[in-house]
Coordinates of N, CA, C and O in Angstrom, one line a residue:
M5 N 2.0 17.4 -5.4 CA 1.0 17.2 -5.2 C -0.3 16.4 -4.4 O 0.7 14.9 -4.0
N6 N -1.0 16.2 -4.0 CA -2.1 15.8 -2.5 C -2.7 14.8 -3.0 O -3.2 15.1 -4.5
K7 N -2.4 13.6 -2.5 CA -2.9 12.4 -3.2 C -4.8 12.3 -3.3 O -5.4 13.4 -2.0
T8 N -5.3 11.7 -4.1 CA -6.4 12.3 -4.6 C -7.0 11.1 -3.4 O -6.9 9.7 -3.8
I9 N -8.5 10.7 -2.5 CA -8.9 9.2 -1.4 C -10.1 9.4 -2.1 O -11.1 10.4 -2.0
L10 N -10.9 8.4 -3.0 CA -11.7 8.7 -2.7 C -13.1 7.7 -1.8 O -12.4 6.1 -1.6
I11 N -13.8 8.6 -1.2 CA -14.9 8.2 0.1 C -16.1 7.4 0.2 O -17.0 8.0 -1.1
V12 N -16.4 6.0 0.2 CA -17.0 5.6 -0.4 C -18.0 4.6 1.2 O -17.7 4.1 1.7
D13 N -18.8 5.5 1.6 CA -20.1 5.0 2.5 C -21.4 5.8 2.9 O -21.9 6.4 2.0
D14 N -22.8 5.1 3.1 CA -24.2 5.4 3.0 C -24.1 6.2 3.7 O -25.2 7.0 3.7
S15 N -22.6 6.5 4.2 CA -23.9 7.3 5.9 C -23.4 9.1 5.6 O -21.7 9.3 5.3
E16 N -23.9 9.9 5.1 CA -23.5 11.4 4.7 C -22.8 11.6 5.8 O -21.9 12.5 5.8
F17 N -23.3 11.4 7.3 CA -22.6 11.7 8.5 C -21.0 11.5 8.2 O -19.8 12.1 8.5
V18 N -20.8 10.4 8.3 CA -19.2 9.4 8.2 C -18.5 10.1 7.2 O -17.6 10.3 7.3
R19 N -18.9 10.8 6.0 CA -18.2 10.8 4.2 C -18.1 12.5 4.9 O -17.0 12.2 4.5
N20 N -18.6 12.8 5.5 CA -18.3 14.0 6.0 C -17.2 14.0 6.8 O -16.2 14.9 7.1
Y21 N -17.9 13.6 7.8 CA -16.5 13.0 8.5 C -15.7 12.4 8.3 O -14.9 13.3 8.3
H22 N -15.0 11.5 7.2 CA -14.1 11.4 6.4 C -13.4 12.3 5.9 O -11.6 12.2 6.3
A23 N -14.1 13.2 5.2 CA -13.2 13.8 4.6 C -13.1 15.5 4.8 O -11.9 15.7 4.6
Y24 N -13.8 15.5 6.3 CA -13.2 16.5 6.5 C -11.3 16.0 7.5 O -10.7 17.0 7.8
I25 N -11.8 15.3 8.5 CA -10.2 14.5 8.6 C -9.4 14.7 7.6 O -8.1 15.4 7.9
L26 N -9.3 14.1 6.2 CA -8.6 14.2 5.7 C -9.1 14.7 4.3 O -7.7 15.6 4.4
K27 N -9.3 15.6 4.8 CA -9.1 17.3 4.1 C -7.7 18.1 4.9 O -6.9 19.4 4.5
Q28 N -7.6 17.5 5.9 CA -7.1 18.3 7.1 C -5.9 17.6 7.2 O -4.9 18.9 7.6
A29 N -6.3 16.8 7.1 CA -5.0 16.1 7.0 C -3.8 16.3 5.4 O -3.1 15.8 5.0
S30 N -4.3 17.7 3.7 CA -3.4 17.5 2.2 C -4.3 16.7 2.7 O -3.7 16.4 1.1
F31 N -5.3 15.7 1.5 CA -5.9 15.2 0.5 C -7.0 15.6 -0.2 O -7.8 16.7 0.8
N32 N -7.0 15.5 -1.2 CA -7.8 15.4 -1.5 C -9.0 14.3 -1.9 O -8.5 13.5 -1.4
V33 N -10.4 15.1 -1.6 CA -11.1 13.6 -1.3 C -11.9 13.6 -2.1 O -13.4 15.0 -3.2
I34 N -13.1 13.1 -2.1 CA -14.2 12.3 -4.0 C -14.9 12.2 -2.9 O -14.5 10.2 -2.1
T35 N -16.4 11.8 -2.5 CA -17.4 11.2 -1.9 C -18.1 9.9 -2.6 O -18.5 10.5 -4.2
A36 N -18.3 9.1 -2.5 CA -19.9 8.5 -3.0 C -20.4 7.8 -1.9 O -20.2 7.5 -1.0
M37 N -21.8 7.7 -2.2 CA -22.4 7.3 -1.7 C -22.8 5.8 -1.3 O -23.4 5.2 -0.2
D38 N -22.8 4.4 -2.1 CA -22.7 3.6 -2.2 C -21.5 2.8 -3.0 O -21.2 3.8 -3.6
G39 N -21.5 1.9 -2.9 CA -20.4 1.1 -3.7 C -21.2 1.1 -6.1 O -19.9 1.3 -6.3
S40 N -22.6 1.5 -6.0 CA -22.4 1.7 -7.2 C -22.5 3.1 -8.1 O -21.2 3.6 -8.8
D41 N -22.3 3.5 -6.4 CA -21.8 5.8 -7.1 C -20.0 5.2 -7.5 O -19.4 5.6 -7.2
G42 N -20.2 4.6 -5.7 CA -18.6 4.6 -6.0 C -17.6 4.4 -7.0 O -16.3 4.7 -7.6
L43 N -18.3 3.4 -7.9 CA -17.9 2.7 -8.9 C -17.6 3.9 -10.5 O -16.6 4.4 -11.0
E44 N -18.6 4.1 -10.4 CA -19.6 5.7 -11.1 C -17.9 6.7 -10.8 O -17.7 7.6 -11.5
K45 N -17.7 6.9 -9.9 CA -16.8 8.4 -9.2 C -15.8 7.7 -9.3 O -14.6 8.7 -10.4
L46 N -15.1 6.6 -9.3 CA -13.7 5.8 -10.2 C -13.9 6.2 -11.4 O -12.9 6.5 -11.9
Y47 N -14.8 5.0 -11.8 CA -14.6 5.9 -13.6 C -14.3 6.6 -14.8 O -14.2 7.9 -15.7
T48 N -15.1 8.1 -13.0 CA -15.1 9.4 -14.8 C -14.4 10.0 -13.1 O -14.3 11.8 -13.8
H49 N -12.9 10.5 -12.0 CA -12.3 11.1 -11.4 C -10.7 10.2 -11.0 O -10.7 8.4 -10.3
A50 N -9.5 10.9 -11.1 CA -8.5 9.7 -11.0 C -8.7 9.8 -9.5 O -9.4 10.8 -8.9
C51 N -8.6 8.4 -9.2 CA -7.6 8.4 -7.8 C -7.0 7.7 -7.2 O -6.0 7.1 -7.6
D52 N -5.5 7.8 -5.7 CA -4.5 6.7 -4.8 C -5.5 6.0 -4.8 O -4.4 5.1 -4.1
L53 N -6.6 6.9 -3.7 CA -6.9 5.4 -3.0 C -8.6 5.3 -2.3 O -8.8 7.1 -2.9
I54 N -8.5 4.3 -2.0 CA -10.0 4.1 -1.5 C -10.0 4.0 -0.2 O -9.2 2.9 0.1
L55 N -10.7 4.7 0.0 CA -11.2 4.4 1.5 C -13.1 4.0 1.5 O -14.5 4.8 1.5
T56 N -12.9 2.7 2.0 CA -15.1 2.3 1.6 C -15.1 1.4 3.4 O -14.6 1.0 4.2
D57 N -16.5 1.5 3.6 CA -17.5 1.5 4.4 C -17.9 -0.5 3.7 O -17.8 -0.4 2.6
I58 N -17.9 -1.4 4.8 CA -18.7 -2.5 4.0 C -20.7 -2.5 4.1 O -20.4 -3.4 2.7
N59 N -21.8 -2.7 4.4 CA -22.5 -2.2 4.7 C -22.7 -1.2 4.2 O -22.9 0.1 5.1
M60 N -23.6 -1.1 3.0 CA -24.3 -0.7 2.3 C -25.6 -0.9 1.1 O -25.6 -2.2 0.4
A61 N -26.2 0.3 1.5 CA -27.3 -0.6 0.5 C -26.8 -0.4 -1.5 O -26.0 0.0 -1.6
R62 N -27.5 -1.2 -2.0 CA -27.9 -1.2 -3.4 C -26.0 -1.9 -3.8 O -26.7 -2.6 -4.6
M63 N -25.5 -1.6 -3.5 CA -23.8 -3.1 -3.9 C -22.7 -2.4 -2.5 O -22.8 -1.4 -2.6
D64 N -22.8 -3.6 -1.6 CA -22.1 -3.5 -0.5 C -20.5 -2.9 -0.4 O -19.7 -3.3 -1.7
G65 N -19.8 -3.4 0.6 CA -18.2 -3.1 0.5 C -17.4 -4.2 -0.4 O -17.3 -3.5 -0.8
Y66 N -17.9 -5.1 -0.2 CA -17.5 -6.8 -0.5 C -17.0 -6.5 -1.4 O -16.3 -7.0 -2.9
E67 N -18.4 -6.1 -2.2 CA -19.1 -6.4 -4.0 C -18.8 -5.4 -4.7 O -17.5 -5.3 -5.8
F68 N -18.5 -3.7 -4.2 CA -17.6 -3.3 -4.9 C -15.9 -3.1 -5.0 O -15.5 -3.4 -6.4
I69 N -15.2 -3.9 -4.0 CA -13.3 -3.9 -4.1 C -13.9 -5.0 -5.1 O -13.0 -5.3 -5.4
R70 N -14.5 -6.1 -4.9 CA -14.5 -7.0 -6.2 C -14.2 -6.5 -7.4 O -13.4 -7.1 -8.2
R71 N -15.5 -5.7 -7.7 CA -15.3 -5.1 -9.3 C -14.0 -4.2 -9.6 O -13.4 -3.6 -10.2
V72 N -14.0 -3.1 -8.4 CA -12.5 -2.4 -8.4 C -11.5 -3.6 -8.7 O -10.1 -3.2 -10.2
R73 N -11.6 -4.7 -8.1 CA -10.0 -5.4 -9.0 C -10.5 -6.1 -9.4 O -9.9 -7.1 -10.3
A74 N -11.8 -6.4 -10.0 CA -11.8 -7.1 -11.5 C -11.4 -6.2 -13.2 O -10.8 -6.5 -14.0
E75 N -11.1 -5.2 -12.2 CA -9.8 -3.7 -14.5 C -9.1 -4.1 -14.1 O -8.3 -3.4 -12.4
P76 N -8.4 -4.6 -14.8 CA -7.0 -4.6 -14.7 C -5.9 -3.6 -14.2 O -4.9 -3.3 -13.6
R77 N -6.6 -2.2 -14.2 CA -6.0 -0.8 -14.2 C -6.1 -0.3 -12.8 O -5.5 0.8 -12.4
Y78 N -7.0 -1.4 -12.1 CA -7.3 -1.0 -10.0 C -6.3 -1.7 -10.0 O -6.8 -2.0 -8.4
G79 N -5.8 -2.9 -10.1 CA -5.6 -3.8 -9.0 C -4.3 -2.9 -8.8 O -3.9 -4.1 -7.1
E80 N -4.1 -2.8 -8.5 CA -2.1 -1.9 -7.7 C -3.0 -1.0 -6.5 O -2.5 -0.7 -5.7
L81 N -4.4 -0.2 -7.4 CA -4.7 1.1 -6.6 C -4.9 0.3 -4.7 O -6.4 -0.4 -4.7
P82 N -4.2 0.9 -4.4 CA -4.9 0.6 -2.6 C -5.8 0.9 -1.9 O -6.4 1.8 -2.1
I83 N -7.0 0.2 -1.9 CA -8.1 0.0 -0.8 C -8.6 -0.3 0.4 O -7.2 -1.2 0.9
V84 N -9.1 0.7 1.3 CA -8.6 1.1 2.6 C -10.3 0.3 3.5 O -11.4 0.3 3.0
I85 N -10.4 -0.6 4.3 CA -12.0 -0.4 4.6 C -12.4 -0.1 6.0 O -11.6 0.1 7.6
V86 N -12.7 0.6 5.8 CA -13.4 1.5 8.0 C -14.9 0.9 8.0 O -15.2 1.0 7.4
S87 N -14.0 0.3 9.0 CA -15.7 -1.2 9.4 C -15.8 -1.1 10.8 O -15.5 -1.1 12.0
T88 N -17.5 -1.0 11.5 CA -18.3 -1.4 12.6 C -18.1 -2.8 12.1 O -17.9 -3.5 13.5
E89 N -18.0 -3.5 11.2 CA -17.9 -5.0 11.9 C -16.5 -5.4 11.3 O -14.8 -5.3 11.2
S90 N -16.5 -6.1 13.4 CA -14.7 -6.2 13.4 C -14.1 -7.7 14.3 O -13.8 -8.0 14.1
Q91 N -15.1 -8.4 13.2 CA -14.9 -10.2 13.7 C -13.7 -10.8 12.4 O -14.5 -10.4 11.3
S92 N -13.3 -12.1 13.1 CA -12.2 -12.0 11.3 C -13.0 -12.3 10.8 O -12.0 -12.1 9.7
R93 N -13.9 -12.7 10.3 CA -14.0 -13.4 9.4 C -14.2 -12.1 8.1 O -14.4 -12.7 7.5
D94 N -15.4 -10.8 9.3 CA -14.7 -9.9 8.3 C -14.1 -9.5 7.6 O -13.3 -9.2 6.4
K95 N -13.5 -9.1 8.6 CA -11.3 -8.9 8.4 C -10.9 -9.8 7.0 O -10.9 -9.6 5.3
L96 N -10.8 -11.1 7.0 CA -10.9 -12.2 6.4 C -11.2 -11.9 4.4 O -11.0 -11.5 3.5
K97 N -13.3 -11.8 4.2 CA -13.4 -11.8 3.3 C -12.8 -10.1 2.9 O -13.2 -10.3 2.0
G98 N -13.5 -9.6 4.0 CA -12.2 -8.0 3.0 C -11.2 -8.3 2.3 O -10.9 -7.7 1.6
F99 N -10.3 -8.6 3.4 CA -8.5 -9.4 2.2 C -9.0 -10.9 1.1 O -7.9 -9.9 -0.1
E100 N -9.9 -10.8 1.6 CA -10.1 -11.9 -0.1 C -10.6 -11.4 -1.3 O -10.9 -11.2 -2.5
A101 N -11.4 -10.3 -1.0 CA -12.3 -9.0 -1.7 C -11.2 -8.9 -2.6 O -11.2 -8.0 -4.0
G102 N -10.1 -8.1 -2.0 CA -9.2 -7.4 -2.4 C -8.7 -5.7 -1.7 O -7.9 -5.2 -1.7
A103 N -8.9 -6.1 -0.5 CA -8.8 -5.0 0.1 C -7.4 -5.1 0.4 O -6.6 -6.3 1.1
S104 N -6.9 -4.7 0.6 CA -5.2 -3.6 1.1 C -5.3 -3.5 3.1 O -3.9 -3.5 3.6
L105 N -6.7 -2.8 3.4 CA -5.7 -2.6 5.1 C -7.3 -3.0 5.5 O -8.2 -2.3 4.5
Y106 N -8.0 -3.1 7.0 CA -9.2 -2.8 7.6 C -9.2 -2.4 8.3 O -7.9 -2.4 9.2
L107 N -9.5 -1.9 9.1 CA -9.9 -0.6 10.1 C -11.3 -0.7 10.9 O -11.8 -0.3 9.9
V108 N -11.1 -0.6 12.0 CA -12.5 -1.5 12.8 C -13.2 0.5 13.2 O -11.9 1.1 13.9
K109 N -14.2 0.4 13.3 CA -14.5 1.7 13.4 C -14.9 1.6 14.9 O -15.6 0.8 15.4
P110 N -14.5 2.3 15.7 CA -14.4 3.5 15.6 C -13.0 4.4 15.3 O -12.1 3.2 16.5
C111 N -12.7 4.6 14.5 CA -11.2 4.1 14.9 C -10.2 6.6 15.3 O -11.3 7.1 14.4
S112 N -9.3 6.0 16.2 CA -9.1 7.9 15.9 C -8.7 8.9 14.2 O -8.1 7.8 13.3
P113 N -8.2 9.7 14.9 CA -8.0 9.8 13.2 C -7.0 10.6 12.8 O -6.2 9.5 11.3
A114 N -6.2 10.2 13.9 CA -4.3 10.4 14.1 C -3.9 8.4 13.0 O -3.2 9.1 12.7
M115 N -5.1 8.2 13.4 CA -4.3 7.0 13.2 C -5.5 6.3 11.6 O -4.2 5.5 11.3
M116 N -6.9 6.9 11.3 CA -6.4 6.0 10.0 C -5.7 7.6 9.6 O -5.1 7.3 7.8
V117 N -5.5 8.7 8.9 CA -4.4 9.5 7.8 C -3.0 9.2 8.7 O -1.9 8.2 7.4
E118 N -3.1 8.2 9.7 CA -1.3 7.4 9.5 C -1.0 6.2 9.1 O -0.4 6.4 7.7
N119 N -2.1 5.6 8.9 CA -2.1 4.0 8.1 C -2.5 4.1 6.1 O -2.0 3.6 5.8
L120 N -3.8 5.5 6.3 CA -3.9 5.5 4.9 C -2.7 6.5 3.9 O -1.7 6.1 2.9
R121 N -2.0 6.8 5.0 CA 0.0 7.5 4.9 C 0.9 6.5 4.0 O 1.5 5.9 3.6
L122 N 0.5 5.3 5.3 CA 1.5 4.2 5.8 C 1.4 3.3 4.0 O 2.0 2.9 3.1
V123 N 0.2 3.3 3.7 CA 0.1 2.5 2.3 C 0.0 3.6 1.0 O 0.6 2.6 0.0
L124 N -0.6 4.6 1.6 CA -0.1 4.9 -0.3 C 1.8 5.0 -0.3 O 2.4 5.1 -1.6
S125 N 2.4 5.7 0.9 CA 4.3 5.0 0.8 C 4.0 3.7 -0.2 O 5.1 3.1 -0.3
T126 N 4.1 3.0 -0.1 CA 4.2 1.5 -0.3 C 3.0 0.9 -0.4 O 4.0 -0.5 -1.9
G127 N 2.4 1.9 -1.2 CA 1.4 0.7 -2.4 C 2.4 1.3 -3.8 O 3.2 1.4 -4.1

């Protein structure tokens, strides 16, 4: 059975681009336009991994991750950040919020898929 990934990003272009890459790699995909929408989708759809941006309206990625991690049923759900924020303080903040992995944009499609498969296999 194919794994399902929830993509949370406020850029429609990025959501569609990541969805295309992941569908080509045989993942099922659900998309959300920001953290608030991401929580709604998470509560109504089963997923195996979350791929999220940081800089988003209404609810940023850090707050989204903290809220996901506050729910005991999602304590082990892999969460991967993909962001243009590349400073070590940004990465630290992501890991402190509960991210499993932090990737910096732009990252190659092959690298993204490889990393997601790795996180899924160890999660």
